[in-house]
XYZ file of C-alpha atoms in Angstrom:
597
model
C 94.802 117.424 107.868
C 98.886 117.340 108.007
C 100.186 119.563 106.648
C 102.382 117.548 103.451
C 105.879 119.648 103.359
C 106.976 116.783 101.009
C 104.768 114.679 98.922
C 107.059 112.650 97.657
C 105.510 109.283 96.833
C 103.224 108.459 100.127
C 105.356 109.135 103.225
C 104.045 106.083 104.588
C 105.546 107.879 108.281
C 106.460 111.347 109.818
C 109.178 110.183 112.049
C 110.927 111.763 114.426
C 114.001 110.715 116.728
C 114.002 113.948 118.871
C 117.415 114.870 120.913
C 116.016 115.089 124.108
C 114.609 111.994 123.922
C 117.275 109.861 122.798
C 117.867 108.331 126.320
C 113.770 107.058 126.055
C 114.932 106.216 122.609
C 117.521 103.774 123.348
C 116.346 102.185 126.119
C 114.833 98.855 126.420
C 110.954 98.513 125.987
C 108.840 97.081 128.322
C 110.223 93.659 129.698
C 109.130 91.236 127.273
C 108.984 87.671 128.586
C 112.043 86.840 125.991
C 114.522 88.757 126.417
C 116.509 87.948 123.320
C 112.761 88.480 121.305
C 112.322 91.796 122.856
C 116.169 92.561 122.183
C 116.038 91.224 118.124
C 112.929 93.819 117.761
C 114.626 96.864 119.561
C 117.991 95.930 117.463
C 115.257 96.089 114.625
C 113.534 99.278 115.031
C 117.134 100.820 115.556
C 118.365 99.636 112.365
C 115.398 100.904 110.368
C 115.527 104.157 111.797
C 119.061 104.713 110.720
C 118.675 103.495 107.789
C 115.887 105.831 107.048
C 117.197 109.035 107.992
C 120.478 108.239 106.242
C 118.646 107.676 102.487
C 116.419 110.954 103.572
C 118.475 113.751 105.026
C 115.567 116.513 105.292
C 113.648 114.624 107.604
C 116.356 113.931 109.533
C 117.212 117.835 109.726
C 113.690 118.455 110.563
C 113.176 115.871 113.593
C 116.654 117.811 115.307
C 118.882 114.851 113.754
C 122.366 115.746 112.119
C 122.384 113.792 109.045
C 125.941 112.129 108.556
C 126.417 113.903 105.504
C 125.917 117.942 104.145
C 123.566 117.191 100.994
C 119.937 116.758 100.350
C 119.480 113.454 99.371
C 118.952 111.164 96.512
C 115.794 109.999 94.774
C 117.459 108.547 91.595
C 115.728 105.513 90.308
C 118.260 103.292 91.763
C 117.843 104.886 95.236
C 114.291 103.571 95.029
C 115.382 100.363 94.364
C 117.941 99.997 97.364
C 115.200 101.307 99.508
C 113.017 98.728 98.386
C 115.579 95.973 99.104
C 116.371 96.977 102.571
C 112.385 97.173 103.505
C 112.283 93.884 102.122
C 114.877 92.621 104.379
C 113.556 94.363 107.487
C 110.329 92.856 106.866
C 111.918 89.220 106.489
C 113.847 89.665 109.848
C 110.404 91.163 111.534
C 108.726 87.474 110.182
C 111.629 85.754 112.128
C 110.233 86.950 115.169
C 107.771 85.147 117.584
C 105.115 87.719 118.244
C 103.828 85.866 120.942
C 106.757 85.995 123.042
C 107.035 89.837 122.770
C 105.099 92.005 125.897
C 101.461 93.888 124.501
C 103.625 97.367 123.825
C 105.744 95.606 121.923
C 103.214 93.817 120.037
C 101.417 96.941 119.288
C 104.988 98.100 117.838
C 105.507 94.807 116.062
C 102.226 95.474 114.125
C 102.511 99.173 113.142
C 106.327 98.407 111.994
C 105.100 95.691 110.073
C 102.536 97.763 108.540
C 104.003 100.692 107.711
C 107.291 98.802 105.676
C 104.726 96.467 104.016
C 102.674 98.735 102.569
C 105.885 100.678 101.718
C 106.763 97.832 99.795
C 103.583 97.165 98.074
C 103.586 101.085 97.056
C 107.155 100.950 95.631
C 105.846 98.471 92.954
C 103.885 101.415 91.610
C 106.862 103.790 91.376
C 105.252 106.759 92.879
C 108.775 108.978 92.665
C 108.085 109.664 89.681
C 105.395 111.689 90.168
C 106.503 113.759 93.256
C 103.916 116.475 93.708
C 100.259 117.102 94.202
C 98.342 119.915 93.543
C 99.733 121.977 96.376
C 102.463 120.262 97.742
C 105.652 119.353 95.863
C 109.624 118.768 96.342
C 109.710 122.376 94.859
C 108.089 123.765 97.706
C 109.324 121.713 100.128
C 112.825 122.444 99.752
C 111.692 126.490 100.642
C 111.332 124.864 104.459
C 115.406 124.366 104.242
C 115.549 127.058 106.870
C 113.608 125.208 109.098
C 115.003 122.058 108.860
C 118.704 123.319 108.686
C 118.103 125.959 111.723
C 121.547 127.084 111.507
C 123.110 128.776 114.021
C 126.871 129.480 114.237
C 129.592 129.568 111.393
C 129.309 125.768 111.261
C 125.987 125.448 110.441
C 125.782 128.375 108.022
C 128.526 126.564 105.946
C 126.034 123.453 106.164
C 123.549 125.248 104.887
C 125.281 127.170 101.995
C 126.122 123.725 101.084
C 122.768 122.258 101.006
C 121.808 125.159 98.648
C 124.373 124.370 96.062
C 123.129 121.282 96.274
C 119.199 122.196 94.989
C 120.338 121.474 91.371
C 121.477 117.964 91.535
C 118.287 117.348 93.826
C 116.277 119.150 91.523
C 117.948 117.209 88.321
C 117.145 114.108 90.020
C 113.502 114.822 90.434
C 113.304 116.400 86.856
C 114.577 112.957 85.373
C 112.432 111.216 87.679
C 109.465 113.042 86.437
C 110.536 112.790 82.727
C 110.505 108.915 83.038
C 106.525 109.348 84.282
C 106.225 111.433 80.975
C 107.717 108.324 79.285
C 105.424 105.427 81.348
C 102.765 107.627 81.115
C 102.578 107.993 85.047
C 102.038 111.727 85.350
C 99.497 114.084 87.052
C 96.507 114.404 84.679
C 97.001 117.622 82.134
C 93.487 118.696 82.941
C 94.647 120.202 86.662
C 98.090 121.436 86.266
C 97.358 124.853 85.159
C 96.389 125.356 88.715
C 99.919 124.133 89.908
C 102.097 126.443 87.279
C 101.203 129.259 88.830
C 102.364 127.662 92.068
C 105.610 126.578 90.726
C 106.553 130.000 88.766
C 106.051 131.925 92.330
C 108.876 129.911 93.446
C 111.373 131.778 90.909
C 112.673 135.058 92.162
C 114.465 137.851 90.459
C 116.883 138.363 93.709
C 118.171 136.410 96.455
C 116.226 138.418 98.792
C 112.547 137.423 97.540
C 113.687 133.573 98.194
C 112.241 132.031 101.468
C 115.690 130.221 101.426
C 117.389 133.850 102.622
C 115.890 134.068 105.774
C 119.094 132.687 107.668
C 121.138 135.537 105.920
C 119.014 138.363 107.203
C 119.466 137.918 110.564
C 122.379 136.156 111.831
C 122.857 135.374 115.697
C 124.344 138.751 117.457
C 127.339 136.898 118.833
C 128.637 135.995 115.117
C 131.452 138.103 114.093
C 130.651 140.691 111.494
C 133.564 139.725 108.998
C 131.948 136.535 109.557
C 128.291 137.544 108.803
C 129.422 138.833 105.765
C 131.423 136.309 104.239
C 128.816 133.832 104.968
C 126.058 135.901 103.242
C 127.790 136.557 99.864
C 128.322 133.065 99.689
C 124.745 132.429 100.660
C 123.502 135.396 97.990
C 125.673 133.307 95.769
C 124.343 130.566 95.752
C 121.092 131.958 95.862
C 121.389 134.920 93.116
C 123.435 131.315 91.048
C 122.876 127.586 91.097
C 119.674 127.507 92.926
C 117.936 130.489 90.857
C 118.656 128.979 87.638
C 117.611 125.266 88.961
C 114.490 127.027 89.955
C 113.838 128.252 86.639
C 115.082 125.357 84.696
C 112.426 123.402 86.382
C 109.413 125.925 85.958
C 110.454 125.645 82.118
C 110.565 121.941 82.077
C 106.938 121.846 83.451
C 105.873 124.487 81.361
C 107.205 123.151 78.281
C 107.572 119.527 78.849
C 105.513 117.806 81.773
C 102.253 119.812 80.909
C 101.869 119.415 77.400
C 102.938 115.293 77.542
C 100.876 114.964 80.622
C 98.256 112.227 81.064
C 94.965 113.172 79.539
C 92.867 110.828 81.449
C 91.520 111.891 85.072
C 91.568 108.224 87.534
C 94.274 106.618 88.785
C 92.653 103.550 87.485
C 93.740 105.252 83.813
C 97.513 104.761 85.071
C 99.519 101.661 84.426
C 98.183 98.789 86.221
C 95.768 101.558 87.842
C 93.208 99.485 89.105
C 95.149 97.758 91.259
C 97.023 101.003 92.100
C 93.936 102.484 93.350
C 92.602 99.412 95.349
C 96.251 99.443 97.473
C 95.498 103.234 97.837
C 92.006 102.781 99.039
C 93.353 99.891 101.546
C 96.468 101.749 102.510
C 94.115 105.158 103.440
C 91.932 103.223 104.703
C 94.202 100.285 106.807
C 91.297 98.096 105.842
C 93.406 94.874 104.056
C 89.752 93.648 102.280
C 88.064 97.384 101.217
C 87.053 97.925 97.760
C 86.382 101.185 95.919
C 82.771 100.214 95.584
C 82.053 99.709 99.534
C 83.385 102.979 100.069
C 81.111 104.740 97.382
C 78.050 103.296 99.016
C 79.069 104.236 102.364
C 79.223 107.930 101.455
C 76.106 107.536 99.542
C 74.653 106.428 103.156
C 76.250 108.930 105.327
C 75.580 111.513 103.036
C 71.881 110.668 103.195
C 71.953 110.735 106.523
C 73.442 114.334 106.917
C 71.182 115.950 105.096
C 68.598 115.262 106.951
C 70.473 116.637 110.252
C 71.640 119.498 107.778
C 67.646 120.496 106.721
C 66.932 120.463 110.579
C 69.563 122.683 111.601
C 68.678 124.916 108.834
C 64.643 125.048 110.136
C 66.255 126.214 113.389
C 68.321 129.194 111.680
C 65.120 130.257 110.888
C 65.222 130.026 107.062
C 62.277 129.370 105.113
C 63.903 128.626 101.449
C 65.160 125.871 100.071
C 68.234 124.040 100.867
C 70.124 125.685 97.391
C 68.808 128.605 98.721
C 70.049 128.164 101.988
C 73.738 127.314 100.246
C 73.471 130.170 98.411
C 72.735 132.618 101.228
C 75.819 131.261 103.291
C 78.140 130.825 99.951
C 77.242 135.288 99.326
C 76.010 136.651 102.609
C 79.175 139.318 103.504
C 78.463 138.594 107.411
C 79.852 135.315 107.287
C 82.969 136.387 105.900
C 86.179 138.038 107.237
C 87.118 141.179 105.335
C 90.930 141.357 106.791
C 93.436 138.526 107.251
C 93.659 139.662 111.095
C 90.241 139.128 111.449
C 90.352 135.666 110.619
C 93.395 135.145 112.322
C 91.949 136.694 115.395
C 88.644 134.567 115.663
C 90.642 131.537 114.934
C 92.711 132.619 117.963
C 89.233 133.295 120.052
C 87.779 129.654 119.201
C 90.958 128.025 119.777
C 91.536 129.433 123.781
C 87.894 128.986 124.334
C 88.329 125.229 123.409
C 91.203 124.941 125.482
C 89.491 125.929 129.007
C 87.464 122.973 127.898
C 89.359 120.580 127.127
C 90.019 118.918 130.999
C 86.488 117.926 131.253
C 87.081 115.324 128.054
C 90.662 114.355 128.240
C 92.707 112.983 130.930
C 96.006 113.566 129.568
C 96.641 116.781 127.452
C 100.020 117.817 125.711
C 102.988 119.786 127.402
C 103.730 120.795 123.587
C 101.888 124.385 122.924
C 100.650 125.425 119.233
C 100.233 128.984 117.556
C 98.261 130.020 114.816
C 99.608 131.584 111.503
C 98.842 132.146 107.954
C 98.987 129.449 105.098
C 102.617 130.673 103.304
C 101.494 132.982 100.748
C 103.759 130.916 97.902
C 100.875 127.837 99.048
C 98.085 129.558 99.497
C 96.102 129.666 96.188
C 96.039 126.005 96.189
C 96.144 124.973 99.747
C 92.908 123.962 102.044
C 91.467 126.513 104.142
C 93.458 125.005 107.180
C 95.796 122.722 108.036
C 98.266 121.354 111.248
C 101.742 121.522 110.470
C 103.738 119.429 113.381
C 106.654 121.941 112.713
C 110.518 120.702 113.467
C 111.242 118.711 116.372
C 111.479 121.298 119.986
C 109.471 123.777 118.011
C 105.390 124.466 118.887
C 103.180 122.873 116.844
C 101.537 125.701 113.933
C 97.499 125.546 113.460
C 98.318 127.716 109.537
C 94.638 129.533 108.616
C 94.601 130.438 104.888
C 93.972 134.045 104.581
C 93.910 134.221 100.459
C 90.728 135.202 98.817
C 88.557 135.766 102.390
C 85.540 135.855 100.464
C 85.881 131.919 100.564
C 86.452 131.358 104.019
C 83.557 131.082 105.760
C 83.279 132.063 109.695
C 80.579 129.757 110.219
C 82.926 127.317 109.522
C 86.026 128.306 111.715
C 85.002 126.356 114.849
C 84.763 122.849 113.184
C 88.045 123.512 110.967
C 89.992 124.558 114.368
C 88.740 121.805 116.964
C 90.125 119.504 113.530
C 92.943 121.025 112.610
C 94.540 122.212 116.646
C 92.746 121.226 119.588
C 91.567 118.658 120.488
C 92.127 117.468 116.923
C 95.580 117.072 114.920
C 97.628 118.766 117.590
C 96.451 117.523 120.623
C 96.818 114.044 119.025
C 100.173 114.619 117.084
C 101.622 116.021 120.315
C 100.608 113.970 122.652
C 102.252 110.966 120.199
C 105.517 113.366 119.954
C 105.240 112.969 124.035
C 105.371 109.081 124.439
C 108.155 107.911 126.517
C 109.430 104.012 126.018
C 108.674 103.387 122.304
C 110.131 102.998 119.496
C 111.282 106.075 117.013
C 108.790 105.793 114.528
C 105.878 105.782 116.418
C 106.837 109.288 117.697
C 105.190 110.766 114.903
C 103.722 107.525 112.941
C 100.629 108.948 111.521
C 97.631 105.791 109.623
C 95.738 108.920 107.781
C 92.598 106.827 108.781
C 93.377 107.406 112.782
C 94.992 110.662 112.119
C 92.434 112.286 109.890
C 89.275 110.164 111.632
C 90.535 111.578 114.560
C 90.565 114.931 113.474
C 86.747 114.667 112.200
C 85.774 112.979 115.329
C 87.171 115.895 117.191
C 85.069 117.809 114.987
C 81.246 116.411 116.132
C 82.691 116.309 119.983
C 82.812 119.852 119.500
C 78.551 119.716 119.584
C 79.120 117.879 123.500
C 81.787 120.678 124.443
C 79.906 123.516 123.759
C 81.836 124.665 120.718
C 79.297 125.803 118.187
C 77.070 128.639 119.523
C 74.493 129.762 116.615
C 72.548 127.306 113.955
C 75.400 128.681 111.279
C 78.384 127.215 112.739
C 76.517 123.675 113.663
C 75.188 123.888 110.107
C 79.711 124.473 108.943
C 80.490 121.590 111.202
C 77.749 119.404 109.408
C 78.888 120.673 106.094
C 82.380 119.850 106.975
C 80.925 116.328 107.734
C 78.865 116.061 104.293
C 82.440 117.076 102.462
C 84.272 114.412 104.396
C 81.437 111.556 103.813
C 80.920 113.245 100.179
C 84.966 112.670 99.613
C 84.268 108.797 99.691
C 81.623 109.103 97.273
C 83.964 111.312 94.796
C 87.572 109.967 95.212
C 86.043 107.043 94.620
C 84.029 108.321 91.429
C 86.919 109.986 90.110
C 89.358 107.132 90.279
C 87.427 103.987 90.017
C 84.243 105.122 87.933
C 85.104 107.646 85.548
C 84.032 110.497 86.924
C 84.968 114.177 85.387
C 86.405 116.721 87.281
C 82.876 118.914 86.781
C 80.843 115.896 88.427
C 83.118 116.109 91.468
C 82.599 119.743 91.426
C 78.818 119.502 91.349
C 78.788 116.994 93.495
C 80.494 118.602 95.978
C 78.325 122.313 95.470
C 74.832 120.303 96.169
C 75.937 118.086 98.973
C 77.904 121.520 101.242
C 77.850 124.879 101.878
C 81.470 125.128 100.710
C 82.529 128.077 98.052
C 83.393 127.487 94.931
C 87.087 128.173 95.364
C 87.058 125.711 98.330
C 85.514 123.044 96.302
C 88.011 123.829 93.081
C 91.112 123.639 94.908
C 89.704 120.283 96.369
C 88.446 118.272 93.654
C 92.261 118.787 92.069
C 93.241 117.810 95.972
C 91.355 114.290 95.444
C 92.676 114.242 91.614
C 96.391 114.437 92.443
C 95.790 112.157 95.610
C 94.187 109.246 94.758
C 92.875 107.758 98.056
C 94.008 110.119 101.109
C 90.668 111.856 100.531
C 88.828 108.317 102.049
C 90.849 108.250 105.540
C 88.600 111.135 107.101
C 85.150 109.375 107.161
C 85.951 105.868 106.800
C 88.277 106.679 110.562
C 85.864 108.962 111.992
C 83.276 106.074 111.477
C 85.341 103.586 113.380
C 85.799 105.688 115.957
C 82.317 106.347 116.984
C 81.605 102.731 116.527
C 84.434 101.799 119.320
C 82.841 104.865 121.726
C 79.774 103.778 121.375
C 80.585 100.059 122.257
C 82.442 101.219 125.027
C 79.901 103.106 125.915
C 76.682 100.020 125.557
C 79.178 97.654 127.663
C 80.336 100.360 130.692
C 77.162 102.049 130.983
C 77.615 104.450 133.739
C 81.127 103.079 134.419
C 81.938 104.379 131.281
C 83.883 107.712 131.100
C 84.641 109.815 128.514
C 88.093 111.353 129.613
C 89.285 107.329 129.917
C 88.039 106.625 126.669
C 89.943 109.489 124.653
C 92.759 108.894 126.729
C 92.591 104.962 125.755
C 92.044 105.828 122.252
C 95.018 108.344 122.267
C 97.283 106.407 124.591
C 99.599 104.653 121.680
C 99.691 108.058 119.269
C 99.225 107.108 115.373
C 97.598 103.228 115.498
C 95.550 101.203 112.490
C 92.010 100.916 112.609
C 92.607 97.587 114.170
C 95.197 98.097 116.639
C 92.801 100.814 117.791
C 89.805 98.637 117.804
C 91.976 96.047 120.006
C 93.235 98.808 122.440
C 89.196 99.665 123.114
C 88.502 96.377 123.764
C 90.812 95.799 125.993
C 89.985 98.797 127.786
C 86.337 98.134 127.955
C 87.475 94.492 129.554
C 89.584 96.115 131.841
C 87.184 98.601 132.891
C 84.551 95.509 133.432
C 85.982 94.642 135.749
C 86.946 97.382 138.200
């Protein structure tokens, strides 16, 4: 998956307006047939971009965007309501519009728009800013990217920056109230899983300036800064840090020590929540981009698939040459030191070995690939004892994409299971597709990184079982991983689902999860709370990947031997992050196209 720098609420879109692209930005779309239509929706687009980045500074740092003003935003109740009133009005101009007069791009960018602000508006009714964290991803962490994001470089910058960290209290004030008035509606994060996060939250206090992430700008300043310079700016900076932002930092860990935990929901589902079973149905629909899902055709469909994978899974394991049964066969892979890494390099390294040999073959399946490189680095150690064993993070605007490994507690992360997690997680899963959508030329800003988790994350599986055609997994243990990758994704339907919609505990997830995979125990811990403090992302993977085998394998009935498989993932990957049904549209258009050549 993505990795989630802020979880605040559901970022319904990652968007990004790079610099170097402004002049594709800004100019006009495809010719429409109406020129004052296709002129009203450019005008449109515009207007919601600006108005986006200027309510949320931080992503406007990170996509290489200089926010119109030195400060890190606001989130105050009343913020959420003037965001909700301008959506409201965008979407009311968008209805103005004829569709039908607009050219096919700019239909396909008439539909995402009006899907991501709708369902932006039907979230806000829940109030999800009042809860801003999940069980390994939170404003607190966040804000430790501010480097990143603020990148600065000459005296100019570094004043910006100083700035922005004398402003972490307010922020964190704001997001402290915010989470006291979930205490109050009883909207929280269930008690039962935030021991897990305290620990999380207390690594993010430090006794000096130096031990903060947010110091990295003051240890090495560019070489043609003066010196007097360098120093003035980094006793202000040590300031700040050793002042304001240590004692907001440690303010907060007490208020969630002393305050959030012990008033925290006791109840597990989001259907426990105010109004929660209708929270959980938008969830399911929103993951999903399904507008008619329900929680309980999503349960039976992982039932099915994960019927079906066992079977595949007790053939793979006759051909490993194991005579046991298939506990047994968990148990060996779960304990067996050979499958594990014993040094952080060594992971790192065969991560790096899987990756290149992926990339010699990726011409042979894809027509287009991305000019964008990625590298591959460790999970941040102040993440990793809650954090997956992998994840793509996009990274800031001009930089390479990062493929981050988790290197904490090795004896959980399995080699077998290395190949299916990278083709996901880099190539040709989220970075080939999150670049290549970072790469489109003539669209509008927000689909330069719009990201439906049900594309992005069924993408990202798919990429997973075309490893089996590319020649990816080489011994019985690694196709047995990539099906026990499968079994957790089809396995997540059947326990998001249980958790928020039928009651399920937190041990039945965890059981569930231990007789359906191979996964380890920490693994299955850290991802149970994932799909606790989530409710719904953990249904995009399957529920995506399922729809995109579907549209291959129509394309593949109606082409026969016209059909080819570098057109197809080109097709499929040729608008960046789509719905289900703008995707399903797209291939059958292609496959009438294609007809007829």
């Amino acid at each position: 998956m993505f990795a989630a720098r802020c979880i605040i609420a559901l970022s319904l879109t990652l968007s990004v307006a790079p610099a170097a692209l402004a002049a594709d930005i800004t100019a006009p779309l495809v010719q429409a047939t109406t020129p004052s239509a296709s002129t009203a929706l450019k005008q449109l687009f515009e207007d919601e971009r600006a108005a986006y980045y200027r309510s949320r500074p931080m992503e406007a740092m990170n996509d290489g965007l200089a926010p119109d003003r030195v400060w890190l935003g606001t989130v105050a109740p009343e913020e959420q309501a003037r965001r909700l009133s301008e959506d409201r009005a965008f979407l009311a101009r968008l209805e103005r519009m004829d569709r039908q007069a607009l050219s096919e791009d700019e239909r396909v960018s008439y539909d995402l728009f009006r899907f991501m602000v709708e369902q932006r508006v039907l979230l806000a009714r829940y109030g999800e800013w009042r809860r801003p964290f999940n069980n390994d991803s939170g404003f607190y962490g966040e804000l430790l990217f501010l480097p990143d994001m603020a990148k600065p470089r000459d005296v100019v910058g570094y004043e910006a920056y100083i700035a922005l960290l004398n402003d972490v209290p307010r922020y964190v004030a704001e997001q402290t109230a915010n989470m006291r008035q979930g205490l109050a509606d009883g909207f929280t994060q269930p008690a039962e899983i935030l021991g897990e996060v305290s620990p999380v939250i207390a690594a993010a206090v430090y006794e000096r300036a130096e031990d903060s992430p947010l110091y990295a700008p003051f240890a090495r300043f560019p070489e043609s800064m003066p010196a007097a310079e360098q120093t003035r700016l980094k006793a202000a900076g040590v300031a700040a840090l050793n002042g304001p932002v240590r004692t907001a930092y440690a303010d907060f860990a007490r208020f969630f020590e002393t305050e959030y935990r012990p008033g925290a929901t006791k109840a597990l589902g989001a259907s426990s929540l105010p109004d929660g079973a209708a929270y959980y149905r938008d969830l399911a629909r929103y993951f999903t981009t399904l507008p008619d899902v329900t929680p309980e055709q999503i349960h039976q469909k992982g039932l099915e698939e994960i019927a079906r994978i066992r079977a595949e899974m007790t053939t793979v394991m006759g051909q490993a040459g194991f005579t046991g049964s298939f506990a047994q066969f968990q148990a060996f892979l779960r304990t067996d030191p050979r499958f594990y890494p014993t040094t952080p390099e060594q992971l790192l390294r065969e991560a790096s070995w899987i990756a290149k040999e992926i990339d010699a073959k990726l011409p042979d399946y894809f027509g287009r690939l991305p000019r964008t490189p990625f590298t591959i680095k460790p999970v941040p150690t102040h993440l990793a004892p809650t954090y997956t064993a992998g994840r793509y993070n996009p990274g800031p605007v001009g930089a390479a994409g990062e493929y981050w490994v988790n290197t904490y507690a090795l004896n959980t992360r399995p080699l077998y299971a290395l190949p299916a997690l990278t083709l996901h997680e880099a190539a040709p899963g989220h970075h080939t597709q999150g670049a290549l959508s970072r790469e489109l030329e003539k669209v509008p800003a927000f689909r330069l990184n719009f990201y439906p988790h049900a594309y992005g994350e069924g993408w990202g599986l798919y990429a997973e079982k075309l490893g089996v055609e590319m020649g990816v997994y080489h011994t019985p243990y690694e196709d047995f991983g990539r099906l026990s990758y499968e079994a957790w994704r089809a396995a997540r339907l059947v326990v998001d689902t249980g958790i928020h919609s039928m009651g399920w505990s937190r041990q039945q997830a965890r059981d569930y999860l231990t007789a359906n995979t191979a996964m380890t125990a920490h693994e299955i811990n850290t991802e149970v709370d994932r799909y606790i403090s989530w409710p719904g992302q953990a249904l995009a993977y399957k529920w995506g990947e399922l729809k995109i085998w579907e549209l291959r394998h129509r394309a593949e009935a109606a082409l026969g031997d016209r059909f080819d498989v570098r057109e197809f993932h080109d097709t499929a990957l040729r608008h960046g992050g789509v719905t289900l049904k703008v995707l399903e549209d797209q291939v059958d258009a292609y496959i009438a196209q294609r007809s007829t050549r």
